[in-house]
Coordinates of C-alpha atoms (C1' of nucleotides) and ligand atoms in Angstrom, one line a residue:
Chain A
X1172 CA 86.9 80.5 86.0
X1173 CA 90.2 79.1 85.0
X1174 CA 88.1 75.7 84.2
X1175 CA 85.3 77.5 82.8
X1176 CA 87.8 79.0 80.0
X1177 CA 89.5 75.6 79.4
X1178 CA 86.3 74.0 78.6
X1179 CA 85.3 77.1 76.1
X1180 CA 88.6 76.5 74.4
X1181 CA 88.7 72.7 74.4
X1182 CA 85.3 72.7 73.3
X1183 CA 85.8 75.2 70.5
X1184 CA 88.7 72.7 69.3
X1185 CA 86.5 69.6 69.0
X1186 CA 84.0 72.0 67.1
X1187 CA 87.1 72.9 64.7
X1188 CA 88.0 69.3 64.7
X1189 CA 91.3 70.5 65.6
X1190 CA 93.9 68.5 68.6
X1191 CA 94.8 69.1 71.6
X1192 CA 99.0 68.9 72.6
X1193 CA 101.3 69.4 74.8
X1194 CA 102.2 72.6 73.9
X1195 CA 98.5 74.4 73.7
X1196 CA 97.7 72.9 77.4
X1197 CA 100.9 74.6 78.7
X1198 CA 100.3 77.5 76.5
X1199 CA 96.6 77.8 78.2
X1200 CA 97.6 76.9 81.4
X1201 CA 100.8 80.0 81.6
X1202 CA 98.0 82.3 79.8
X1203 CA 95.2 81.2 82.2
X1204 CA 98.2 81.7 85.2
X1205 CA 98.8 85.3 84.6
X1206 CA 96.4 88.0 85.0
X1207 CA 98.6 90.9 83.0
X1208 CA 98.0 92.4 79.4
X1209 CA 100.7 90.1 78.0
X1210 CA 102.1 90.4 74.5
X1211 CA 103.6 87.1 72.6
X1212 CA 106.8 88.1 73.2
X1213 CA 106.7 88.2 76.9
X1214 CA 104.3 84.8 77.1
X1215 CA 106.9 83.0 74.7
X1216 CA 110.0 84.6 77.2
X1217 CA 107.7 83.2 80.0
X1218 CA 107.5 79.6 78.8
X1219 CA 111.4 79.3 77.5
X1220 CA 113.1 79.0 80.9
X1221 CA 110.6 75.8 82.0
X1222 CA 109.9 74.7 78.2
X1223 CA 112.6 75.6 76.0
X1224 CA 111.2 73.2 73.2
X1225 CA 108.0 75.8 72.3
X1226 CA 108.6 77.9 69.8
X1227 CA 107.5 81.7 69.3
X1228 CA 105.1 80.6 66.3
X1229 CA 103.1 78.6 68.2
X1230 CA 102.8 81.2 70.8
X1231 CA 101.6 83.1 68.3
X1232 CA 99.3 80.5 66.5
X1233 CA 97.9 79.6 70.0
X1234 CA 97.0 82.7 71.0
X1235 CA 95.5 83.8 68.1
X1236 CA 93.2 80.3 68.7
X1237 CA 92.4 82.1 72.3
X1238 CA 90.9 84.9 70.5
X1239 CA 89.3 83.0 68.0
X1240 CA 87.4 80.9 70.8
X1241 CA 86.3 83.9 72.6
X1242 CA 88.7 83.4 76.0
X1243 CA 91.0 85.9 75.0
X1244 CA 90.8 89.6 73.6
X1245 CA 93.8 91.2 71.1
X1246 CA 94.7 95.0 72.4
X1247 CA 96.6 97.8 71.5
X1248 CA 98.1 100.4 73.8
X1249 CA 100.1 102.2 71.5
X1250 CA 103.6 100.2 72.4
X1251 CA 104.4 98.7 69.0
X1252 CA 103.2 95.0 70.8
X1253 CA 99.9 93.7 70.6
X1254 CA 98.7 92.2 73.9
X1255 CA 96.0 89.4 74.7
X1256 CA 94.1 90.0 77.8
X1257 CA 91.3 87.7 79.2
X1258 CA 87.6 88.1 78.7
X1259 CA 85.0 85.9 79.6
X1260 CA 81.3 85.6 77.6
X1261 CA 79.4 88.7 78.0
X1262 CA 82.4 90.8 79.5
X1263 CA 83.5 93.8 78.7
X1264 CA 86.0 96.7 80.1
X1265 CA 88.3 99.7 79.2
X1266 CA 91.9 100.6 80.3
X1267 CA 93.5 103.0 82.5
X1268 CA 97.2 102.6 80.9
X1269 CA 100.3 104.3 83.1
X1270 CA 102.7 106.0 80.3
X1271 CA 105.3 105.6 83.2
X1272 CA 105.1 102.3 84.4
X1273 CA 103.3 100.3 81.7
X1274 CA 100.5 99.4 84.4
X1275 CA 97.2 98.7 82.7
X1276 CA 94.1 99.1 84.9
X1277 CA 90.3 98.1 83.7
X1278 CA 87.2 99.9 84.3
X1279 CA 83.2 99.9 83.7
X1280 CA 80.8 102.7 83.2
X1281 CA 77.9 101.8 82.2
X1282 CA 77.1 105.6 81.8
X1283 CA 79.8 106.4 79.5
X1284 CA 78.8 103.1 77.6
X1285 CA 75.0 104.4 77.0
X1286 CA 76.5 107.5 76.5
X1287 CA 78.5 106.0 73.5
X1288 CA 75.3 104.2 72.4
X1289 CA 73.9 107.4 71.7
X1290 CA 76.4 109.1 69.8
X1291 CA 76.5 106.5 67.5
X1292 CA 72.8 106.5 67.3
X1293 CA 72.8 110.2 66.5
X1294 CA 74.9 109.7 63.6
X1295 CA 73.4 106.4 62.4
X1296 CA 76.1 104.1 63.3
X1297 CA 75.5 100.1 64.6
X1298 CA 78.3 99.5 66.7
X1299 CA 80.1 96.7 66.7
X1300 CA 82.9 97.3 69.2
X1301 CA 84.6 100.4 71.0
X1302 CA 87.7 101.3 72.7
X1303 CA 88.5 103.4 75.6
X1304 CA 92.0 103.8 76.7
X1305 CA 92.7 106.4 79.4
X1306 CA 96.5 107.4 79.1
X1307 CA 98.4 108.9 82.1
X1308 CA 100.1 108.2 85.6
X1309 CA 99.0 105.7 88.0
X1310 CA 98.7 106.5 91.7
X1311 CA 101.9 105.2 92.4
X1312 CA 104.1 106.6 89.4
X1313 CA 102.2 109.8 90.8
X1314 CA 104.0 110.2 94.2
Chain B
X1168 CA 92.3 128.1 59.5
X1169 CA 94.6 127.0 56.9
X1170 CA 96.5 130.2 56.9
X1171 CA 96.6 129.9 61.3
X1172 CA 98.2 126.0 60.8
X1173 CA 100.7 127.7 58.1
X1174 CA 102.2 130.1 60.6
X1175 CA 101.9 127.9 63.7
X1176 CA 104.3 125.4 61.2
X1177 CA 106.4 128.3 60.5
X1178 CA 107.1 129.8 63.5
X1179 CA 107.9 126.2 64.9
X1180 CA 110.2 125.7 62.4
X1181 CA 112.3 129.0 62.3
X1182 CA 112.1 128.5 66.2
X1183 CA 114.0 125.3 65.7
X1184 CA 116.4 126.3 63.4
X1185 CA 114.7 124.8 60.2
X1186 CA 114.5 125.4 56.6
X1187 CA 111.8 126.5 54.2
X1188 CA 111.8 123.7 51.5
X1189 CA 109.7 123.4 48.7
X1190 CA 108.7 119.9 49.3
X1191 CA 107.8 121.0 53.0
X1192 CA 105.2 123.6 51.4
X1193 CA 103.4 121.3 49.1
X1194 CA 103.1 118.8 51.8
X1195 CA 102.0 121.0 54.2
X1196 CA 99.3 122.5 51.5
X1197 CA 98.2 119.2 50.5
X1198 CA 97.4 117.6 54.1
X1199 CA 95.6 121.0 55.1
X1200 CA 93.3 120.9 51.8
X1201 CA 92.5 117.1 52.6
X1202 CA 89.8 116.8 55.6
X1203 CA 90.6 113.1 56.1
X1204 CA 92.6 111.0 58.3
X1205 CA 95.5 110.0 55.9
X1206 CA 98.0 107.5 56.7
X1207 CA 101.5 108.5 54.8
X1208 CA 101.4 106.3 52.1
X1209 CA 97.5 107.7 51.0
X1210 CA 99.5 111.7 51.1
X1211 CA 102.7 110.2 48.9
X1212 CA 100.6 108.8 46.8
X1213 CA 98.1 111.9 46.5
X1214 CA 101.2 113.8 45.8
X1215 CA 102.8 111.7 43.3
X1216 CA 100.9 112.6 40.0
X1217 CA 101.5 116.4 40.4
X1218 CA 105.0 116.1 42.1
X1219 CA 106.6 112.6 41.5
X1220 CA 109.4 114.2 42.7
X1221 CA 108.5 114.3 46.7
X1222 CA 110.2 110.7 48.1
X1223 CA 107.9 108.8 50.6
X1224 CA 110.6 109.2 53.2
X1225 CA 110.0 113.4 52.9
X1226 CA 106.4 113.1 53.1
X1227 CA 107.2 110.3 56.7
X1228 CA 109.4 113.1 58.1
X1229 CA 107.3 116.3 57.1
X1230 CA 103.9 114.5 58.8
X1231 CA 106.3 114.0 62.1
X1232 CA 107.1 117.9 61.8
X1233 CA 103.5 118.1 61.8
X1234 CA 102.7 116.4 64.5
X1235 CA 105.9 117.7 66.9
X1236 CA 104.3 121.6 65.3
X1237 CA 101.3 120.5 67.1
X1238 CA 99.3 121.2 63.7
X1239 CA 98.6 117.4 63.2
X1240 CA 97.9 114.1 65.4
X1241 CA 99.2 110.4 64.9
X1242 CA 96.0 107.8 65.2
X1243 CA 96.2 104.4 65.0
X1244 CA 92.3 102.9 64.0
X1245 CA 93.9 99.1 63.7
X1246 CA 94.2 99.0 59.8
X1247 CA 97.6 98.3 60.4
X1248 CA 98.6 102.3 59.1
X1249 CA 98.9 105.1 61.1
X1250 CA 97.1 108.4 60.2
X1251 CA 98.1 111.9 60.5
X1252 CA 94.7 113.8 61.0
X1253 CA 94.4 117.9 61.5
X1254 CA 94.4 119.4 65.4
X1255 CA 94.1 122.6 66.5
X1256 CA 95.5 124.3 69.9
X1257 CA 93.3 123.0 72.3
X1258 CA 90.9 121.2 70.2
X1259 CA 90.1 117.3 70.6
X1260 CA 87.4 114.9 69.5
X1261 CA 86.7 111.2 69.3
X1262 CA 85.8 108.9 66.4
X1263 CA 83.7 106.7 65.5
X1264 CA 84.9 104.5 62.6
X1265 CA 83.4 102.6 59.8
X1266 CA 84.5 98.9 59.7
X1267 CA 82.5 98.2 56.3
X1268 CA 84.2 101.3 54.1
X1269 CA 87.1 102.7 56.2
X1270 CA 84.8 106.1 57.2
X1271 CA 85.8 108.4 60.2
X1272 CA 83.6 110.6 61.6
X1273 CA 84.3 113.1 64.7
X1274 CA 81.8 113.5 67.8
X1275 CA 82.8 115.4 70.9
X1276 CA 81.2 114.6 74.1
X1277 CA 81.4 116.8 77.6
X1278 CA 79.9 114.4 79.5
X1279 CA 82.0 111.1 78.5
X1280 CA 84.8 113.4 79.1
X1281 CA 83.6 114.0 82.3
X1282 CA 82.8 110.9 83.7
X1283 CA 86.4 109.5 82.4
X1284 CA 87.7 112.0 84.6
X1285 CA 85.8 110.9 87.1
X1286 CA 86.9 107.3 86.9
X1287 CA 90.8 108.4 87.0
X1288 CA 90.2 110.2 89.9
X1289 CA 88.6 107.4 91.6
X1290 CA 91.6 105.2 90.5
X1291 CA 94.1 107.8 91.6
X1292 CA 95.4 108.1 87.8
X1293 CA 96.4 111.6 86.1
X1294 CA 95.2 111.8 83.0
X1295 CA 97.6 112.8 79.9
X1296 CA 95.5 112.3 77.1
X1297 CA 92.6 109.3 76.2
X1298 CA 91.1 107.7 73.1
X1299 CA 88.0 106.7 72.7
X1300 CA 86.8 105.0 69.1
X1301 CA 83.4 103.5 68.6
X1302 CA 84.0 100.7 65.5
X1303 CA 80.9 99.8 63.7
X1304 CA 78.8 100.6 60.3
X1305 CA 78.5 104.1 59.3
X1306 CA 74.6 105.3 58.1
X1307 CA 75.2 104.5 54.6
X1308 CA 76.6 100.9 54.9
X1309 CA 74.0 100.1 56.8
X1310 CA 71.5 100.6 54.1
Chain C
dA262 C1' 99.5 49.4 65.2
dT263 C1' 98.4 52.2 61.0
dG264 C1' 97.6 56.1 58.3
dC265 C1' 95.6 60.5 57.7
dC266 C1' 95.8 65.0 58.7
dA267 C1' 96.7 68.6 61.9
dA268 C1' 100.6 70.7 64.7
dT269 C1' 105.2 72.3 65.3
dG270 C1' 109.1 75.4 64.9
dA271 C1' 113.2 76.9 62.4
dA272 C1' 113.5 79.6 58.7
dT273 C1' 111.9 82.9 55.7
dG274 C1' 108.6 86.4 54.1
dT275 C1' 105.9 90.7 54.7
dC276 C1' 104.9 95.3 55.7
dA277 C1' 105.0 99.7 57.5
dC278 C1' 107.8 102.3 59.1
dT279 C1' 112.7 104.2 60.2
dT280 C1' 117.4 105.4 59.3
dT281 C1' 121.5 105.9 56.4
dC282 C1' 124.3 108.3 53.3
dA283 C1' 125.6 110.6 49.1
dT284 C1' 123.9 114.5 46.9
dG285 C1' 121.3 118.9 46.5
dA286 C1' 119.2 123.3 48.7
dT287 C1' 118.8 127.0 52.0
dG288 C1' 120.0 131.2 54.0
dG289 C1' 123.1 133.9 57.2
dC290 C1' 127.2 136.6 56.5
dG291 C1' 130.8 139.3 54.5
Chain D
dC1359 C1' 125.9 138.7 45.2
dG1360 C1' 128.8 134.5 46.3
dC1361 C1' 130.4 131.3 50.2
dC1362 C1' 129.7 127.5 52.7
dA1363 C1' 128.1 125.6 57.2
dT1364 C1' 123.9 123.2 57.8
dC1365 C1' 119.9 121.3 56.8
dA1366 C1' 117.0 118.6 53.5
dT1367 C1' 116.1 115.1 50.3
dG1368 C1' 115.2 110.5 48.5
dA1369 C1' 116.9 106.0 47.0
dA1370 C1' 118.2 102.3 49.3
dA1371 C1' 119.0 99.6 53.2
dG1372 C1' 117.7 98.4 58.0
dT1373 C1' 114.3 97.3 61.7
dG1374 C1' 110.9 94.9 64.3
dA1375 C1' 106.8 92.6 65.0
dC1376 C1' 104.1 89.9 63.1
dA1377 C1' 102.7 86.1 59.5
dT1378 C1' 103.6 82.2 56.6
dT1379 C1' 106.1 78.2 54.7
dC1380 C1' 107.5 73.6 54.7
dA1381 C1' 109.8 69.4 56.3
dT1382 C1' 109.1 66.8 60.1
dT1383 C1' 106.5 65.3 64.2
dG1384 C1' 102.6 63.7 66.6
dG1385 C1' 97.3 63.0 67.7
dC1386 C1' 93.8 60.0 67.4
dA1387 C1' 90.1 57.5 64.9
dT1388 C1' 89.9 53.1 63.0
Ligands
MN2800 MN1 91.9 94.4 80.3
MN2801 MN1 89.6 113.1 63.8
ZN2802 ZN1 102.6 103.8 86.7
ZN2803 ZN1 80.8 102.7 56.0

DNA sequence: ATGCCAATGAATGTCACTTTCATGATGGCG
DNA sequence: CGCCATCATGAAAGTGACATTCATTGGCAT
């Protein structure tokens, strides 16, 4: 899984003609590592302690290279950041998102996503992409 | 309907020790005659030829009165600007949103709204408040 | 090893808010 | 009415998260 996504991205580079460095396969590698919703910000804070000498830009650049090749997705949860989560060919999820805790949780429904296809059939839309974010407390900000 | 919003505002407003303004009435008239989902800078500038008077940052704070009244609802649809768009007590809908021209529409559906209850249960999450937008080409851009 | 071109990152720019502050209005009270 | 404590206004400045620039560095094909 973690190899199936570095050989989407390295092949997507060689198709770019762009090159590989240090700093993307460490940037890949901490991105591949962690399974959160992560923003730049907290990726970049991540990498400084154990490599001080990559700089926020090309977090940035990198990342938006992930999306671009298909390994990574860009969200928004409403928290002024905009967080890349992992997708794979073919997937696809929503969120569960704690307003407490900042906990993100994903979900299928392959009801609600037919149900979706209709609407937009109803109204003569092609849809391209959708979001659905489910705002609230998780079970443990709960007790 | 317009006249309901108007005295929910007004109430709100005496209730919190807030004054009647001039400015606050055109602003308010303005957003309630337009049926879209305006972001700030599309209501200053609507404003602007009839009253070039009304500052940008009047027209930020009133929308925030707005939305605090309960009479209007912040939306982010990813074009980078938020919009303020009309609610009413108890009311709610989802979008579905033109990626082609920038056109919202509004559906409502029970049964997505049930099964996304459904799936918080089963995740143990309370739900506050979701937000569901289908992004794709509206009928006419598809011609 | 050489040289072309992409990559890097510190610095700077951008943009959509968001807040400040000097000035102007509102409205309760006598 | 007329006062005046408060609130409101808007030009200007500040903020924060991205986005871009540019001088320098570093892949990698030859
Ligand atoms: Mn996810
Ligand atoms: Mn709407
Ligand atoms: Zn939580
Ligand atoms: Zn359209």
């Amino acid at each position: 899984m973690k190899r199936a996504k570095k050989k989407v991205f390295a092949d997507f580079m060689s198709q770019r003609g762009l090159k590989s460095t240090k700093q993307r396969d460490i940037i890949l590698d901490s991105f591949l590592s962690s399974d959160r919703h992560l923003s730049i910000e907290e990726l970049y804070l991540k990498l400084r302690s154990k490599h001080p000498n990559i700089g926020y830009a090309t977090v940035y650049r990198t990342l938006k290279l992930f999306a671009e090749a298909g390994i990574a997705r860009e969200m928004q949860f409403g928290d002024g950041q905009t967080r890349y989560e992992h997708v794979s060919e073919g997937e696809h999820h929503d969120h569960l998102v704690c307003t407490r805790c900042g906990h993100i949780e994903e979900f299928e429904n392959e009801t609600i996503e037919k149900l979706q296809d209709e609407v937009a059939n109803s109204r003569g839309f092609l849809i391209e992409r959708h979001r659905l974010e489910i705002y609230g407390l998780c079970a443990n900000c709960r007790k």
